[in-house]
């Protein structure tokens, strides 16, 4: 009986659809594993293709490239090189599977398919994948190893079946995107499977941004007694060696334990990685945004600098006759603190020109709201024109509270390619700004210190589209609004239930109505990083045309 196994855990950042590029990353990791005399290298779920593929997997020729890449990778395991456990889609019998491939001795020695296909939240695996059969373990380098894939670990029957058929160790590849408190949930689930079946569980996760989904890594291993044997860092690539040791009492796992990011630090790192990967994986280098002197644009600018560096971030101040001097001063100070370029382009002339062009139309009714939205749309037009000229990607600056209520202008402040704060509530925006001024996160490119102007954090939020305007003219106080909206959106509690629980009926009814009416705007919003349990992009799928208000009689 083999009693010692050295396993390399390859927590890698992928580029979806870049099969050859991902294969090269696997090769580099395999070389590192070989240099450290690993027996096996484990790679995350669907790494070779990237995840989630949606209907890209159906494109003619895609699976041919996958098959060719796997064949080439298998050859690298010849001559006593480390075995590889890699993950990719697999086709068989006219069906597609989410699969794990065991490569050893220069060939593919086994495959196992994902049994439990997640549906709901951000996932819709059954759309393109077939369910696998209950898997049995694979003997790799003399050890019986179970290979459940991601969701399979959350189902006790799958792991129980594997262990009843003789698995000594569970190696579980995952593609699990970040959300608040998800790390603890993963560990507790793995501990449950480990203790129930008296086997160690090794969990390797993807890292990197893919549109709205940010995979945080944070791979780990737990022992059969529930103790933590290894924990890898969050939001960065890493290759870690773990030692698995067996005796008459079973197997244990040992490695380096790194404390994962939590709370505001984790949210910050998530959004930074989301910006960086969205920009760079889509072939851009620079970003541009409107800098108003308000908290949202200041925070997005700071996040962009942390993601890309100050020399790759450009801001534009676009004052109107309603822009206060304090906002102009705050925007300039904010740009100075971040070390970014700031252009000043007034929209006053554009407002006058549009007022003249639309005079007859404006005379047909109350044009107050139209004139307010016109300002926002002129700013969007300005940013997109600069983007077309310079090739910089436009970042939008709206937050989740605004997207929830529709307190945003289509083709105006919603204009852009990526929305870093789309899943960040306004109250969290303030908390993040204060936190970043007191902390310098690991791996960021921005400077330490008070990078967000304190005056911006302290002043009341305002769109400044009319004289003396405040957000609270149109919305409840953000502490009240966010509390109600979190329960409506993330907890899916009905308005009638909130009212029964003691919330003010008028405020709840108003919030629910705003949420329902803004659905058409959210359908046209740019994607942004998922942070909470239920984001707007994939997690919450509501119809635009709907008369249901959830209030009841």
XYZ file of N, CA and C in Angstrom, residues 24-165:
426
model
N -1.132 26.079 -22.201
C 0.228 26.511 -21.883
C 0.384 26.812 -20.396
N -0.647 27.377 -19.788
C -0.594 27.633 -18.344
C -0.533 26.322 -17.565
N -1.271 25.315 -18.027
C -1.203 23.996 -17.391
C 0.201 23.419 -17.522
N 0.802 23.577 -18.692
C 2.157 23.051 -18.920
C 3.159 23.721 -17.982
N 3.062 25.039 -17.839
C 3.984 25.740 -16.929
C 3.801 25.262 -15.487
N 2.555 25.089 -15.083
C 2.296 24.596 -13.728
C 2.824 23.175 -13.561
N 2.664 22.364 -14.593
C 3.143 20.978 -14.540
C 4.662 20.929 -14.411
N 5.334 21.840 -15.086
C 6.794 21.907 -14.967
C 7.211 22.274 -13.543
N 6.476 23.211 -12.935
C 6.759 23.565 -11.542
C 6.491 22.382 -10.615
N 5.407 21.674 -10.869
C 5.077 20.512 -10.046
C 6.149 19.433 -10.171
N 6.626 19.221 -11.397
C 7.673 18.223 -11.612
C 8.960 18.616 -10.896
N 9.285 19.914 -10.941
C 10.499 20.387 -10.266
C 10.436 20.163 -8.764
N 9.215 20.113 -8.225
C 9.044 19.879 -6.790
C 8.684 18.424 -6.486
N 8.878 17.565 -7.506
C 8.733 16.114 -7.371
C 7.320 15.691 -6.969
N 6.337 16.376 -7.502
C 4.950 16.014 -7.225
C 4.597 14.688 -7.888
N 3.694 13.957 -7.264
C 3.139 12.749 -7.872
C 1.965 13.092 -8.785
N 1.169 14.065 -8.355
C -0.060 14.426 -9.058
C -0.196 15.940 -9.075
N -0.770 16.483 -10.148
C -1.162 17.893 -10.169
C -2.662 17.980 -10.433
N -3.348 18.786 -9.622
C -4.793 18.961 -9.726
C -5.108 20.371 -10.202
N -5.971 20.477 -11.218
C -6.346 21.743 -11.849
C -7.852 21.965 -11.639
N -8.325 23.219 -11.552
C -9.747 23.479 -11.274
C -10.703 23.041 -12.384
N -11.978 23.080 -12.050
C -13.070 22.695 -12.946
C -13.048 23.507 -14.246
N -13.174 22.804 -15.363
C -13.323 23.407 -16.694
C -12.198 24.392 -17.019
N -11.030 24.175 -16.431
C -9.964 25.153 -16.638
C -9.535 25.230 -18.099
N -9.425 24.106 -18.762
C -8.886 24.111 -20.125
C -9.729 24.969 -21.067
N -11.030 24.938 -20.904
C -11.926 25.706 -21.774
C -12.277 27.064 -21.205
N -12.247 27.176 -19.873
C -12.807 28.332 -19.193
C -14.247 28.053 -18.813
N -14.749 28.846 -17.869
C -16.076 28.577 -17.295
C -16.697 29.897 -16.882
N -18.013 30.181 -17.179
C -18.961 29.294 -17.818
C -18.979 29.565 -19.322
N -19.132 28.483 -20.069
C -19.056 28.579 -21.522
C -20.354 29.035 -22.170
N -21.482 28.810 -21.513
C -22.781 29.052 -22.141
C -22.835 28.315 -23.487
N -23.322 28.956 -24.533
C -23.495 28.256 -25.813
C -22.233 28.244 -26.672
N -21.154 28.825 -26.186
C -19.895 28.760 -26.933
C -19.479 27.313 -27.171
N -19.834 26.447 -26.243
C -19.446 25.040 -26.367
C -20.086 24.365 -27.577
N -21.157 24.958 -28.102
C -21.869 24.371 -29.235
C -21.280 24.775 -30.579
N -20.344 25.722 -30.571
C -19.754 26.197 -31.823
C -18.949 25.080 -32.479
N -19.152 24.913 -33.756
C -18.476 23.860 -34.508
C -16.961 24.010 -34.393
N -16.290 22.935 -34.054
C -14.836 22.938 -33.955
C -14.305 23.153 -32.554
N -15.146 23.645 -31.646
C -14.671 23.932 -30.289
C -14.188 22.660 -29.591
N -14.998 21.616 -29.643
C -14.618 20.375 -28.964
C -13.441 19.683 -29.648
N -13.260 19.905 -30.945
C -12.080 19.354 -31.615
C -10.807 19.921 -30.996
N -10.810 21.221 -30.714
C -9.641 21.846 -30.085
C -9.422 21.313 -28.672
N -10.510 21.103 -27.943
C -10.400 20.539 -26.597
C -9.750 19.158 -26.654
N -10.239 18.315 -27.535
C -9.713 16.950 -27.641
C -8.233 16.949 -28.006
N -7.850 17.820 -28.934
C -6.446 17.889 -29.344
C -5.562 18.353 -28.195
N -6.030 19.336 -27.442
C -5.243 19.851 -26.318
C -5.058 18.786 -25.248
N -6.098 18.027 -24.957
C -5.995 16.976 -23.939
C -5.014 15.897 -24.382
N -5.066 15.538 -25.648
C -4.131 14.536 -26.168
C -2.687 14.997 -26.010
N -2.435 16.267 -26.295
C -1.076 16.802 -26.158
C -0.644 16.883 -24.698
N -1.560 17.271 -23.819
C -1.226 17.353 -22.399
C -0.925 15.973 -21.823
N -1.661 14.974 -22.273
C -1.447 13.622 -21.755
C -0.018 13.150 -21.999
N 0.548 13.515 -23.130
C 1.908 13.081 -23.465
C 2.935 13.568 -22.449
N 2.644 14.683 -21.796
C 3.593 15.257 -20.840
C 3.702 14.447 -19.560
N 2.789 13.495 -19.358
C 2.820 12.693 -18.130
C 3.614 11.404 -18.305
N 4.234 11.220 -19.461
C 5.060 10.030 -19.689
C 6.361 10.128 -18.897
N 7.079 9.022 -18.840
C 8.418 8.973 -18.232
C 8.417 9.421 -16.772
N 7.414 8.952 -16.028
C 7.316 9.217 -14.583
C 7.127 10.686 -14.230
N 6.702 11.505 -15.183
C 6.331 12.886 -14.852
C 5.054 12.855 -14.012
N 4.757 13.933 -13.295
C 3.546 13.940 -12.470
C 2.291 13.648 -13.290
N 1.406 12.861 -12.714
C 0.090 12.676 -13.315
C -0.661 13.999 -13.257
N -1.608 14.172 -14.168
C -2.414 15.397 -14.188
C -3.890 15.041 -14.067
N -4.571 15.795 -13.235
C -6.027 15.728 -13.165
C -6.525 17.071 -13.670
N -7.023 17.078 -14.906
C -7.452 18.331 -15.523
C -8.941 18.258 -15.849
N -9.524 19.405 -16.081
C -10.974 19.469 -16.276
C -11.313 20.215 -17.556
N -12.292 19.666 -18.273
C -12.711 20.236 -19.553
C -14.031 19.595 -19.949
N -14.723 20.166 -20.923
C -15.902 19.476 -21.450
C -15.497 18.205 -22.190
N -16.408 17.248 -22.225
C -16.165 15.965 -22.891
C -17.398 15.599 -23.710
N -17.180 15.075 -24.893
C -18.306 14.628 -25.710
C -18.266 13.107 -25.828
N -19.434 12.518 -25.699
C -19.552 11.060 -25.799
C -21.009 10.713 -26.083
N -21.225 9.840 -27.049
C -22.576 9.391 -27.352
C -23.521 10.499 -27.750
N -22.990 11.529 -28.408
C -23.826 12.642 -28.837
C -24.188 13.615 -27.734
N -23.573 13.477 -26.569
C -23.840 14.368 -25.447
C -22.551 15.049 -24.997
N -22.730 16.128 -24.260
C -21.602 16.858 -23.684
C -21.635 16.708 -22.169
N -20.450 16.565 -21.585
C -20.331 16.403 -20.141
C -19.310 17.392 -19.583
N -19.532 17.796 -18.359
C -18.556 18.568 -17.584
C -17.693 17.535 -16.873
N -16.426 17.422 -17.266
C -15.663 16.225 -16.916
C -14.295 16.513 -16.318
N -13.779 15.474 -15.675
C -12.406 15.460 -15.199
C -11.676 14.351 -15.956
N -10.451 14.661 -16.374
C -9.611 13.718 -17.108
C -8.395 13.377 -16.253
N -8.100 12.097 -16.134
C -6.896 11.653 -15.435
C -5.855 11.289 -16.488
N -4.752 12.024 -16.492
C -3.673 11.818 -17.457
C -2.475 11.239 -16.724
N -1.974 10.104 -17.203
C -0.815 9.479 -16.556
C -0.167 8.521 -17.542
N 1.150 8.414 -17.459
C 1.872 7.505 -18.329
C 1.759 7.851 -19.797
N 1.452 9.111 -20.099
C 1.383 9.565 -21.477
C 0.027 9.428 -22.132
N -0.979 8.957 -21.382
C -2.299 8.747 -21.975
C -3.398 9.207 -21.015
N -4.624 9.253 -21.541
C -5.799 9.482 -20.697
C -6.191 8.141 -20.098
N -6.040 7.994 -18.784
C -6.306 6.697 -18.155
C -7.740 6.579 -17.652
N -8.415 7.716 -17.437
C -9.794 7.654 -16.950
C -10.462 9.010 -17.119
N -11.777 8.990 -17.203
C -12.574 10.217 -17.143
C -13.708 9.998 -16.150
N -14.151 11.082 -15.541
C -15.326 11.053 -14.679
C -16.154 12.294 -14.996
N -17.470 12.147 -14.968
C -18.370 13.228 -15.363
C -19.125 13.778 -14.160
N -19.416 15.058 -14.213
C -20.175 15.724 -13.153
C -21.590 15.152 -13.111
N -22.022 14.795 -11.917
C -23.330 14.167 -11.747
C -24.416 15.204 -11.488
N -24.185 16.050 -10.500
C -25.179 17.044 -10.087
C -24.897 18.361 -10.812
N -25.713 18.684 -11.772
C -25.522 19.895 -12.571
C -26.308 21.040 -11.949
N -25.633 22.101 -11.520
C -26.337 23.189 -10.833
C -27.215 23.989 -11.785
N -28.356 24.383 -11.267
C -29.248 25.284 -11.986
C -29.809 26.259 -10.964
N -29.792 27.521 -11.308
C -30.183 28.554 -10.357
C -28.983 29.392 -9.989
N -29.234 30.586 -9.465
C -28.132 31.501 -9.231
C -27.502 31.866 -10.564
N -26.186 31.791 -10.636
C -25.499 32.116 -11.888
C -25.403 30.913 -12.824
N -25.857 29.740 -12.369
C -25.597 28.509 -13.108
C -26.811 28.012 -13.894
N -26.501 27.418 -15.041
C -27.513 26.759 -15.859
C -26.846 25.618 -16.619
N -26.127 24.760 -15.892
C -25.356 23.688 -16.520
C -26.201 22.725 -17.358
N -27.445 22.390 -16.931
C -28.207 21.424 -17.741
C -28.566 21.929 -19.135
N -28.387 23.214 -19.384
C -28.683 23.749 -20.723
C -27.848 23.037 -21.786
N -26.575 22.751 -21.460
C -25.693 22.166 -22.464
C -25.037 20.856 -22.042
N -25.066 20.549 -20.738
C -24.387 19.342 -20.267
C -25.383 18.270 -19.849
N -24.998 17.017 -20.066
C -25.770 15.876 -19.580
C -25.252 15.468 -18.205
N -26.129 14.871 -17.407
C -25.731 14.367 -16.095
C -24.851 13.133 -16.265
N -23.772 13.066 -15.493
C -22.949 11.874 -15.480
C -23.552 10.800 -14.589
N -23.020 9.592 -14.698
C -23.434 8.506 -13.805
C -22.658 8.628 -12.499
N -23.174 7.990 -11.456
C -22.482 8.015 -10.171
C -21.051 7.492 -10.351
N -20.046 8.285 -9.996
C -18.665 7.906 -10.297
C -18.054 6.980 -9.246
N -17.129 6.178 -9.694
C -16.306 5.378 -8.787
C -14.898 5.960 -8.770
N -14.114 5.653 -7.751
C -12.767 6.230 -7.666
C -11.854 5.725 -8.778
N -10.745 6.430 -8.933
C -9.713 6.070 -9.903
C -8.420 5.816 -9.136
N -7.744 4.740 -9.448
C -6.454 4.470 -8.817
C -5.384 5.258 -9.564
N -4.762 6.194 -8.847
C -3.729 7.044 -9.425
C -2.484 6.929 -8.563
N -1.402 6.513 -9.159
C -0.133 6.319 -8.454
C -0.314 5.443 -7.210
N -1.144 4.420 -7.359
C -1.319 3.446 -6.296
C -2.302 3.822 -5.215
N -3.009 4.937 -5.376
C -3.956 5.397 -4.363
C -5.340 5.530 -4.996
N -6.362 5.081 -4.278
C -7.740 5.174 -4.762
C -8.283 6.573 -4.474
N -8.562 7.315 -5.539
C -8.919 8.732 -5.415
C -10.299 8.979 -6.011
N -11.151 9.639 -5.229
C -12.459 10.055 -5.709
C -12.391 11.431 -6.322
N -13.159 11.629 -7.404
C -13.071 12.874 -8.169
C -14.449 13.502 -8.402
N -15.153 13.875 -7.354
C -16.396 14.627 -7.560
C -16.069 16.015 -8.096
N -16.979 16.580 -8.870
C -16.735 17.885 -9.486
C -17.676 18.917 -8.882
N -17.136 19.882 -8.198
C -17.822 21.067 -7.675
C -19.157 20.738 -7.008
N -20.267 20.921 -7.723
C -21.601 20.720 -7.143
C -21.765 19.329 -6.544
N -21.053 18.339 -7.082
C -21.142 16.978 -6.543
C -20.780 16.936 -5.062
N -19.850 17.793 -4.653
C -19.415 17.800 -3.258
C -20.533 18.242 -2.323
N -21.458 19.040 -2.828
C -22.548 19.562 -2.009
C -23.673 18.540 -1.838
N -23.535 17.393 -2.479
C -24.545 16.335 -2.397
C -23.913 15.117 -1.727
N -24.392 14.809 -0.534
C -23.785 13.748 0.272
C -23.801 12.402 -0.439
N -24.832 12.143 -1.258
C -24.944 10.827 -1.873
C -23.839 10.559 -2.877
N -23.372 11.595 -3.570
C -22.315 11.387 -4.568
C -21.012 10.994 -3.883
N -20.618 11.745 -2.872
C -19.363 11.448 -2.174
C -19.473 10.122 -1.427
N -20.641 9.849 -0.856
C -20.837 8.573 -0.157
C -20.645 7.404 -1.120
N -21.208 7.524 -2.320
C -21.069 6.467 -3.329
C -19.598 6.249 -3.680
N -18.883 7.337 -3.880
C -17.462 7.231 -4.222
C -16.699 6.514 -3.116
N -16.955 6.898 -1.882
C -16.210 6.320 -0.754
C -16.622 4.877 -0.484
N -17.876 4.548 -0.712
C -18.309 3.159 -0.550
C -17.629 2.241 -1.554
N -17.143 2.830 -2.644
C -16.423 2.050 -3.646
C -14.909 2.149 -3.475
